[in-house]
XYZ file of C-alpha atoms in Angstrom:
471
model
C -14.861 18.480 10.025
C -13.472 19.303 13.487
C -10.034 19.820 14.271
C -9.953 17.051 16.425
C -11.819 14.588 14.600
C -9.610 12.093 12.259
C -10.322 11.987 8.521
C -10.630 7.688 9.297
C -11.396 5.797 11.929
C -12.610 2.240 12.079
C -16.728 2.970 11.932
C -18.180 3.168 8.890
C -19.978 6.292 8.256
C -20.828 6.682 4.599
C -24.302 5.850 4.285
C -24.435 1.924 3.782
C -26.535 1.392 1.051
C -24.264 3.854 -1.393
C -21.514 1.456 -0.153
C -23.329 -1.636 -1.300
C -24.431 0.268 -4.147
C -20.624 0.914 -5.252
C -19.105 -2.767 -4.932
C -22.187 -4.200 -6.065
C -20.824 -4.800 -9.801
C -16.977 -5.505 -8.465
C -15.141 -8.674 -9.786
C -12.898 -10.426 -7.747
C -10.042 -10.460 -9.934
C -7.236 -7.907 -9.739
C -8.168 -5.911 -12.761
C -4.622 -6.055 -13.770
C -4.380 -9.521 -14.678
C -7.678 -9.465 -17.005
C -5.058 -7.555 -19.581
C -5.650 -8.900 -22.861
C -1.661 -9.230 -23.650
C -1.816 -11.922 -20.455
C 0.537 -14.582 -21.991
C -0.112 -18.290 -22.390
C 1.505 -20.299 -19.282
C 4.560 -21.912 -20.041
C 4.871 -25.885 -19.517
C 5.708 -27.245 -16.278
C 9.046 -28.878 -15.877
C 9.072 -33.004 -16.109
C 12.165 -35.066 -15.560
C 15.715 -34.108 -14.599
C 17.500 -31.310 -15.864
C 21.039 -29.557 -14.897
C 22.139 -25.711 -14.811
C 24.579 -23.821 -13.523
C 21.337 -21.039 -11.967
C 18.201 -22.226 -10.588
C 16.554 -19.237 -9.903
C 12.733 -20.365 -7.531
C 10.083 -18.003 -7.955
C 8.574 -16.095 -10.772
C 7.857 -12.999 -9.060
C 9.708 -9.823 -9.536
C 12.861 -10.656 -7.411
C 13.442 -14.118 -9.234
C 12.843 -11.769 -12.577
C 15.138 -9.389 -12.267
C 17.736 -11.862 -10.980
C 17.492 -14.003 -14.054
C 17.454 -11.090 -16.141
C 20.759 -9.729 -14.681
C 22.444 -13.796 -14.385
C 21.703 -13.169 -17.891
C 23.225 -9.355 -18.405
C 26.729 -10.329 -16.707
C 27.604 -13.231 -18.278
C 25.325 -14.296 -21.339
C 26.812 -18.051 -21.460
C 25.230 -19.084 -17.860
C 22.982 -21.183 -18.151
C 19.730 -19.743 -16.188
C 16.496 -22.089 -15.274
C 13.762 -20.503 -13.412
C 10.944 -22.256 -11.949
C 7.690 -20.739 -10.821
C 4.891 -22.867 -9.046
C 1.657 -21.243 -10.366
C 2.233 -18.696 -13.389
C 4.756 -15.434 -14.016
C 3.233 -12.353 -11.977
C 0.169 -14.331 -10.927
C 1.095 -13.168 -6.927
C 2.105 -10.116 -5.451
C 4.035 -8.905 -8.548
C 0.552 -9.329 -10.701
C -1.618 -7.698 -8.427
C 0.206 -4.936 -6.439
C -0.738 -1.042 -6.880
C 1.856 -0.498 -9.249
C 4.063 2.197 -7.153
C 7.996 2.399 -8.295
C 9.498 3.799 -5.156
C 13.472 4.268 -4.838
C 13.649 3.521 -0.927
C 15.382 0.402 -0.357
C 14.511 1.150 3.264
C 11.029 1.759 3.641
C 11.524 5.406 3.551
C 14.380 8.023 5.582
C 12.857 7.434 9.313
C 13.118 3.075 8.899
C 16.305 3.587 7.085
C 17.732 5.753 9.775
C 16.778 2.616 12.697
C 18.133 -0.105 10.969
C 20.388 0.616 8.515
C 22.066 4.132 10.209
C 25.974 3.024 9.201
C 24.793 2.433 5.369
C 22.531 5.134 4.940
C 25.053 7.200 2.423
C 25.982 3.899 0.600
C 22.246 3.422 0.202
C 21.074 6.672 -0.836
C 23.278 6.407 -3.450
C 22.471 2.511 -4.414
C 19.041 3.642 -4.313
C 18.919 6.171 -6.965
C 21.830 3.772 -9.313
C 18.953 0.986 -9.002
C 15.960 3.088 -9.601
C 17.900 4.535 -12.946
C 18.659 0.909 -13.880
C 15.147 0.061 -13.312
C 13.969 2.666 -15.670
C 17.063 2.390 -18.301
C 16.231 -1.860 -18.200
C 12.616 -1.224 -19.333
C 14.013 0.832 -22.514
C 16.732 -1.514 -23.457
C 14.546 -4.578 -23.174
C 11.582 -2.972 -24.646
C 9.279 -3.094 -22.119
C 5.985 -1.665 -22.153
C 4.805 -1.694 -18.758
C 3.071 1.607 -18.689
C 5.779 3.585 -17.167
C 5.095 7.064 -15.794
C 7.602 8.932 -13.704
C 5.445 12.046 -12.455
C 6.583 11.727 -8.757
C 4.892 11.212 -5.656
C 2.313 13.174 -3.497
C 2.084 12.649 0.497
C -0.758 14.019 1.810
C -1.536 14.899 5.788
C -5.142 14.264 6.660
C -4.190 15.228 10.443
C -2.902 18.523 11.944
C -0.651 16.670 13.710
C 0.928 15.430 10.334
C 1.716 19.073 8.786
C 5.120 18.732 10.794
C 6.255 15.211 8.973
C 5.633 16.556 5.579
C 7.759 19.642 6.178
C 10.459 16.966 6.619
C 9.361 14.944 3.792
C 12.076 16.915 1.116
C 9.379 17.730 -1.736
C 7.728 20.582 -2.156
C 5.541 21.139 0.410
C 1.958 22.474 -0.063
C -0.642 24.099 2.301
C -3.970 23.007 2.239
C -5.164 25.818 -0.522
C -2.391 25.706 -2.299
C -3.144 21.709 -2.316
C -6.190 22.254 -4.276
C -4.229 23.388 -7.536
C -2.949 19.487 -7.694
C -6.096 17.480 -6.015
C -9.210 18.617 -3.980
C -10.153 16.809 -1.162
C -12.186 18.282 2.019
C -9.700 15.582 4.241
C -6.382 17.258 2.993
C -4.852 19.883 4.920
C -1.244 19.723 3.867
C 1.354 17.747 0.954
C 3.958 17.263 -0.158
C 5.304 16.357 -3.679
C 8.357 14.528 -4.294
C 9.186 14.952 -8.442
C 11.910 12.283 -8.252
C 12.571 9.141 -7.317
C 8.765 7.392 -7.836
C 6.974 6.414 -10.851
C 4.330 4.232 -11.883
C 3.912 1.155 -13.717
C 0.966 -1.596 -14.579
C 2.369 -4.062 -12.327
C 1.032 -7.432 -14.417
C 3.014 -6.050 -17.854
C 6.168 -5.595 -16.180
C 6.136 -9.024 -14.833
C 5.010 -10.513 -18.356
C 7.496 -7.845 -19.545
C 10.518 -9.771 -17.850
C 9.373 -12.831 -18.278
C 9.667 -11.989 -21.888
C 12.964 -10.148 -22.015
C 14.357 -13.334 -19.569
C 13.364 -15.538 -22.748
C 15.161 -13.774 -24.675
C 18.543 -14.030 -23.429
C 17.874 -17.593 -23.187
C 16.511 -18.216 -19.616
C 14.661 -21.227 -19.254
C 10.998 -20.927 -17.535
C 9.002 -23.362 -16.106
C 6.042 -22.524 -14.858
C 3.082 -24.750 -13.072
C 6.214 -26.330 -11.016
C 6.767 -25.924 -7.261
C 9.867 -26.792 -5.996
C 8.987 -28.894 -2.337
C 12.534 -29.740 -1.075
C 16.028 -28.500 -1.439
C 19.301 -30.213 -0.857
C 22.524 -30.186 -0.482
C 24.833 -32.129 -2.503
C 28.236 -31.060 -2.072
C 29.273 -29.644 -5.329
C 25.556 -29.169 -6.227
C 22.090 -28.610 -4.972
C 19.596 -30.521 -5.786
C 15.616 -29.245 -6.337
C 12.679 -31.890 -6.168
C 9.876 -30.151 -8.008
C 5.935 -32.052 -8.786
C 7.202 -33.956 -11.995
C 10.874 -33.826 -11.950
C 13.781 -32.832 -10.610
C 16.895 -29.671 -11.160
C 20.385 -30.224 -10.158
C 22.216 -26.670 -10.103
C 25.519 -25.366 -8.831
C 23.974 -22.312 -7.496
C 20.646 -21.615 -6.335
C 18.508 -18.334 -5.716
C 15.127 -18.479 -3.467
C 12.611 -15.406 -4.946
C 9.442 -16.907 -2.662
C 9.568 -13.973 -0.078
C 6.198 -14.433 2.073
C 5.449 -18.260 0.976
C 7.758 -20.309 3.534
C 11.206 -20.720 2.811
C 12.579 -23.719 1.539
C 15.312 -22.576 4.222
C 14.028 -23.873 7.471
C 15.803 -21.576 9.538
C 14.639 -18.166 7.162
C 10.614 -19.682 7.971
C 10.455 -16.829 11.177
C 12.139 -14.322 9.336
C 8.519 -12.536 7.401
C 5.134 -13.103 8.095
C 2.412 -13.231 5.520
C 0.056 -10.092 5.668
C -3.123 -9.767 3.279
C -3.350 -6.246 1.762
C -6.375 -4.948 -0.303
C -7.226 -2.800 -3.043
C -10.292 -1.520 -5.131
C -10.763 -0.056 -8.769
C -13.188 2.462 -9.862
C -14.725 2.671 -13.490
C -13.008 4.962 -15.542
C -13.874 8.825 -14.776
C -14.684 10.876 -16.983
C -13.221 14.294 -17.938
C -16.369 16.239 -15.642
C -15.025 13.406 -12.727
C -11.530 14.264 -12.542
C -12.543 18.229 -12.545
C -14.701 17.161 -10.091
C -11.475 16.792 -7.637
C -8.877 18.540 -10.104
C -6.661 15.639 -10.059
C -5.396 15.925 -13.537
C -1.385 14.776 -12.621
C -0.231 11.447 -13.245
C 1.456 11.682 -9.253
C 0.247 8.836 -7.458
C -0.813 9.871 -3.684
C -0.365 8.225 0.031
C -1.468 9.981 3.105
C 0.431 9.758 6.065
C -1.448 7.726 8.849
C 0.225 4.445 9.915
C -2.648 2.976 8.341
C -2.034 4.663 5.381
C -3.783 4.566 2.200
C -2.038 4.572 -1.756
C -3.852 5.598 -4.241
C -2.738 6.209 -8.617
C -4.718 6.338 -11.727
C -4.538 4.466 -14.363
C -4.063 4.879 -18.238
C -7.782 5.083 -18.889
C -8.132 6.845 -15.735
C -9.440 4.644 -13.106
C -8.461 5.241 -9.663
C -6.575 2.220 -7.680
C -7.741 2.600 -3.736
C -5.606 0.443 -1.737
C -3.840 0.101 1.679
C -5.077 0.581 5.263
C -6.069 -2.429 6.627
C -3.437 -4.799 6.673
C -4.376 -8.541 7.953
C -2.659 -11.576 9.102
C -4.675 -14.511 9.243
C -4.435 -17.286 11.870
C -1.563 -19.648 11.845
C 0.146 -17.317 9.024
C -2.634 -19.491 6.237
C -1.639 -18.026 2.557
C -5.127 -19.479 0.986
C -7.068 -18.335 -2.120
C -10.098 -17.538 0.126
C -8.237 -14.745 2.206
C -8.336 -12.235 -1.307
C -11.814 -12.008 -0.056
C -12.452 -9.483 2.459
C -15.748 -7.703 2.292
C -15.821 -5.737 5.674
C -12.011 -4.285 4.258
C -14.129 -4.140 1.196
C -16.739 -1.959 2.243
C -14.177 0.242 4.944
C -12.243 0.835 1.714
C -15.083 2.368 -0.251
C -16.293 4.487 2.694
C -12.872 6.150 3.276
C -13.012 6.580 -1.024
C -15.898 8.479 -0.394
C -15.392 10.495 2.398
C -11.576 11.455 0.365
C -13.377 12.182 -2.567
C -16.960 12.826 -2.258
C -17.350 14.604 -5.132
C -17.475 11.158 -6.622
C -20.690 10.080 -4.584
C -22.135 8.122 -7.318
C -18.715 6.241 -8.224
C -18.679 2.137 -8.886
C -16.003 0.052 -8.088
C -15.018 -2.724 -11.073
C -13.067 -4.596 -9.290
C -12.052 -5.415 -5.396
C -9.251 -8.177 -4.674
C -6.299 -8.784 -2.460
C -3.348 -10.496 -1.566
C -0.436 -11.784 0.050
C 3.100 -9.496 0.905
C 5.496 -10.712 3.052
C 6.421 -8.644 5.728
C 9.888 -8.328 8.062
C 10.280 -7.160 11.378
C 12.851 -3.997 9.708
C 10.072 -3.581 7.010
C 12.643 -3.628 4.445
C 13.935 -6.597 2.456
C 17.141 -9.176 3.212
C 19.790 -11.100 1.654
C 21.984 -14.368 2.965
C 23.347 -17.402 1.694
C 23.105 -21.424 2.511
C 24.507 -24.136 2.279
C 28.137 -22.961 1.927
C 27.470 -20.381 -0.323
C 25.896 -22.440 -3.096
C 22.209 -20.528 -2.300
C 21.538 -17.432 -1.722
C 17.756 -15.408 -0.792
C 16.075 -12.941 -0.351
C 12.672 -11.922 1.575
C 10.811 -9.345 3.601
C 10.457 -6.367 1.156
C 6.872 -5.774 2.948
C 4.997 -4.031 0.102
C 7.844 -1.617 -1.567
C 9.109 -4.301 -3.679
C 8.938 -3.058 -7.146
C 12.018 -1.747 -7.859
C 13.855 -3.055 -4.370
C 13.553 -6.603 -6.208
C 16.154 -5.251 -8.946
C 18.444 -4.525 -6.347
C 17.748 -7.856 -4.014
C 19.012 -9.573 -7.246
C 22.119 -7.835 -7.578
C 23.185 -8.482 -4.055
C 21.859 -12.308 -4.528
C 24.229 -12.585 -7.538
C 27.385 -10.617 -5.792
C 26.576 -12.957 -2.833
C 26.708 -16.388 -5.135
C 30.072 -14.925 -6.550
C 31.585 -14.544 -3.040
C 32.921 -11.223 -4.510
C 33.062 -8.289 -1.545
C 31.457 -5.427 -2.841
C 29.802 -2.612 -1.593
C 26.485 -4.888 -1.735
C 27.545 -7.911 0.166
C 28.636 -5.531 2.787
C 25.112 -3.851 3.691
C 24.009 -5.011 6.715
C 20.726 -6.240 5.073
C 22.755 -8.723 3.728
C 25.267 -9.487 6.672
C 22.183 -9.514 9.061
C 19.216 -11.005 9.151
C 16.115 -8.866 10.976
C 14.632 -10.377 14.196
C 12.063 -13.415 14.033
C 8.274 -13.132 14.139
C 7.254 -14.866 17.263
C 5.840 -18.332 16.803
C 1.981 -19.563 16.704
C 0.219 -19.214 19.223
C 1.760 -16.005 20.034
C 2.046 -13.992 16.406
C -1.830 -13.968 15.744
C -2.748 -12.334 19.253
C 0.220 -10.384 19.240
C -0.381 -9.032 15.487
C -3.912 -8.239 16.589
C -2.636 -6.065 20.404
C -0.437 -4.129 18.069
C -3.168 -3.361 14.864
C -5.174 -1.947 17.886
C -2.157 -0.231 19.176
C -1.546 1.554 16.122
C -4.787 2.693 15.169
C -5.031 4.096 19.134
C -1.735 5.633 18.065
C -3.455 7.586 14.387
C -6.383 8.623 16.697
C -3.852 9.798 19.251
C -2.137 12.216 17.100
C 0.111 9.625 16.222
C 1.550 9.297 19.273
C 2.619 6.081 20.550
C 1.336 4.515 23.740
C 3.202 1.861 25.301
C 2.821 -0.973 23.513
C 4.322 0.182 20.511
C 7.194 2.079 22.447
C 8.199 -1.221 24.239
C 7.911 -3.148 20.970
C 10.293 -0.147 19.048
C 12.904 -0.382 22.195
C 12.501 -4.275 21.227
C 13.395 -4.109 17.971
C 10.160 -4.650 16.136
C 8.605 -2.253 13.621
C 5.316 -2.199 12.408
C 3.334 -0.880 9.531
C -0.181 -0.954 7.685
């Protein structure tokens, strides 16, 4: 390969036919969720019920809040409603990577958050413990692995970044001693602060351990308005109704029951694929025999971990906002992302030229303009949210539900006093302007990875503006 030629670009160069030949068996199912410990659905709330938490949303951040309503003061009564099943969304179906960042990495934490970066830092690596020390205590079995993290440049011009990164930084032979790839030419591992987990058990995992300490789940029932009621708020839901005195909203990229919040993330459609499990001769094939999982360093990045019987998840690059902001079951389709996905597998690892994919799926993640999750409260202090964690929500959801439940309390603590919970990022622009705008700047930024990642004037102008953006 040239110097000058990036690893990826937006042809497809692999010959086509061993790309057909590779998804040809894939189901369309994230291979998480065909687990056979998948639990039964719970029954769907009917008729009017009070509590003193109504926690909406079953995902992660709803999870983790009900689970710690739970911790602090065991007599609360907790309800939490979920309008499909537990971990069925994003939290079923995402690559499984347990980052620390609350900020989307150093660089994004520096531009938005610069006065709370210490504070942070700090939060981060009490809330990433927690995580970890939760799972033991509540007997979790959601695969956990903490083996670190590997950033790897597939540009010259990305050498520089990793240098920066703070692991320990590899040249492109010494590189070969942890994975072989002809694209690699530098990385960087980072031994703390990242793990792993199978995303679908540590949803079913909480649901569980919520259960326990006497949450009540609902499941099959979407809440469709929200009011106030002085003293109370009150929740209309399919078949019934929840009166509450305090009320948490886990939906992140479906559209808030808070009208004003609707602006605040934008739904964007990420995609993954699965291989078939390799075997011992496959994984000497391209000496990846660590349990690190692996990103490279392009805007449009890719993520990529194995699994406990040694698949490898491919995810990440294309990133895709559909028309109007739709959230529909027919957008986990993509077959050109598909097929771009499985060429840039095998041109990273062709070593595996004769690989098939099991599965290929995607999904919704809601994404902010500060590409890092928010808190606020409603209706004078009764509700309180949380939104925009735009893919690095695993283990940021723990700590969203902290600051929901300090919020709720009115207590001032070093939580309610982050600005991601005193302010609330800038809006996405409105219809018609989002989809042609989302569209200039995809463009824009892969100019910008062909460019040597630097930026032309589009995104400069939209950076001065306020706006960040991210595959």
């Amino acid at each position: 390969m040239q110097a000058d030629t990036p690893a990826y670009d937006l042809d497809i160069r692999t010959d086509e036919k061993r790309i057909r030949a590779s998804l040809a068996d894939a189901a369309r199912t994230p291979f998480w969720l065909e687990d056979p410990g998948r639990p039964a659905p719970l029954p769907a709330l009917i008729g009017a019920i009070e509590t003193d938490l109504l926690i909406i949303g079953g995902g992660y951040c709803g999870l983790w809040t009900a689970l710690q309503a739970k911790e602090q003061d065991p007599s609360r009564d907790v309800v939490l409603v979920e309008g499909e099943e537990i971990g069925w969304a994003a939290s079923g179906r995402n690559g499984g990577f347990v980052e620390a960042s609350l900020t989307h990495g150093p660089e994004n934490g520096a531009r938005y958050f610069a006065d709370d970066l210490k504070v942070l830092s700090g939060l981060a690596e009490e809330n990433f413990a927690a995580f970890r020390d939760s799972l033991t205590r509540h007997g979790i079995d959601a695969e956990f692995e903490e083996h670190g993290s590997l950033s790897v440049a597939t540009e010259l011009h990305q050498i520089e970044e990793l240098h920066a990164d703070g692991g320990r930084f590899y040249d492109r032979d010494e590189l070969t001693a942890l994975v072989r790839s002809p694209l690699y030419r530098a990385g960087s591992l980072r031994e703390t602060g990242a793990a792993l987990v199978h995303p679908a058990k540590l949803a079913w995992g909480l649901k569980d351990a919520c259960r326990k300490l006497g949450v009540r789940i609902f499941e099959h029932t979407p809440v469709t308005r929200l009011a106030d009621r002085g003293r109370t708020v009150r929740a209309t839901t399919g078949m019934g109704t929840v009166r509450a005195r305090q009320v948490v909203l886990a939906t992140n990229g479906f559209p808030s029951l808070l009208r004003r919040n609707r602006m605040l993330t934008i739904p964007i459609y990420d995609y993954v694929l699965m291989t078939e499990p390799l075997t011992p001769a496959q994984l000497d094939e391209i000496g990846w025999h660590g349990r690190f999982g692996i990103g490279d360093c392009s805007r449009q990045f890719h993520y990529y971990r194995k699994t406990a019987d040694n698949r490898i998840l491919w995810g990440g690059y294309d990133a895709v906002y559909h028309r109007g902001g739709g959230i529909r079951p027919e957008f986990d389709q993509r077959p050109e992302t598909f097929a771009r996905l499985a060429d840039h597998f095998l041109r990273t690892f062709p070593q595996l030229g004769d690989i098939r994919f099991t599965h290929a799926w995607g999904g919704m993640i809601d994404m902010s303009t500060q590409l890092a999750a928010f808190q606020g409260a409603a209706m004078g202090g009764k509700v309180a949210y949380s939104s925009g964690f735009t893919g690095l929500g695993v283990a940021a959801t723990r700590f969203a539900g902290a600051v929901m439940l300090d919020l709720l309390a009115g207590a001032d603590t070093p939580l309610t006093r982050l600005r991601m919970a005193t302010k609330r990022p800038l809006p996405i622009p409105p219809e018609p302007i989002a989809y042609p705008a989302v569209q200039f700047i995809r463009r824009a930024i892969a100019r910008s990875d062909r460019n040597g990642g630097r930026d032309g004037f589009i995104l400069k102008t939209a950076n001065l503006m306020g706006y960040s953006f991210d595959s």
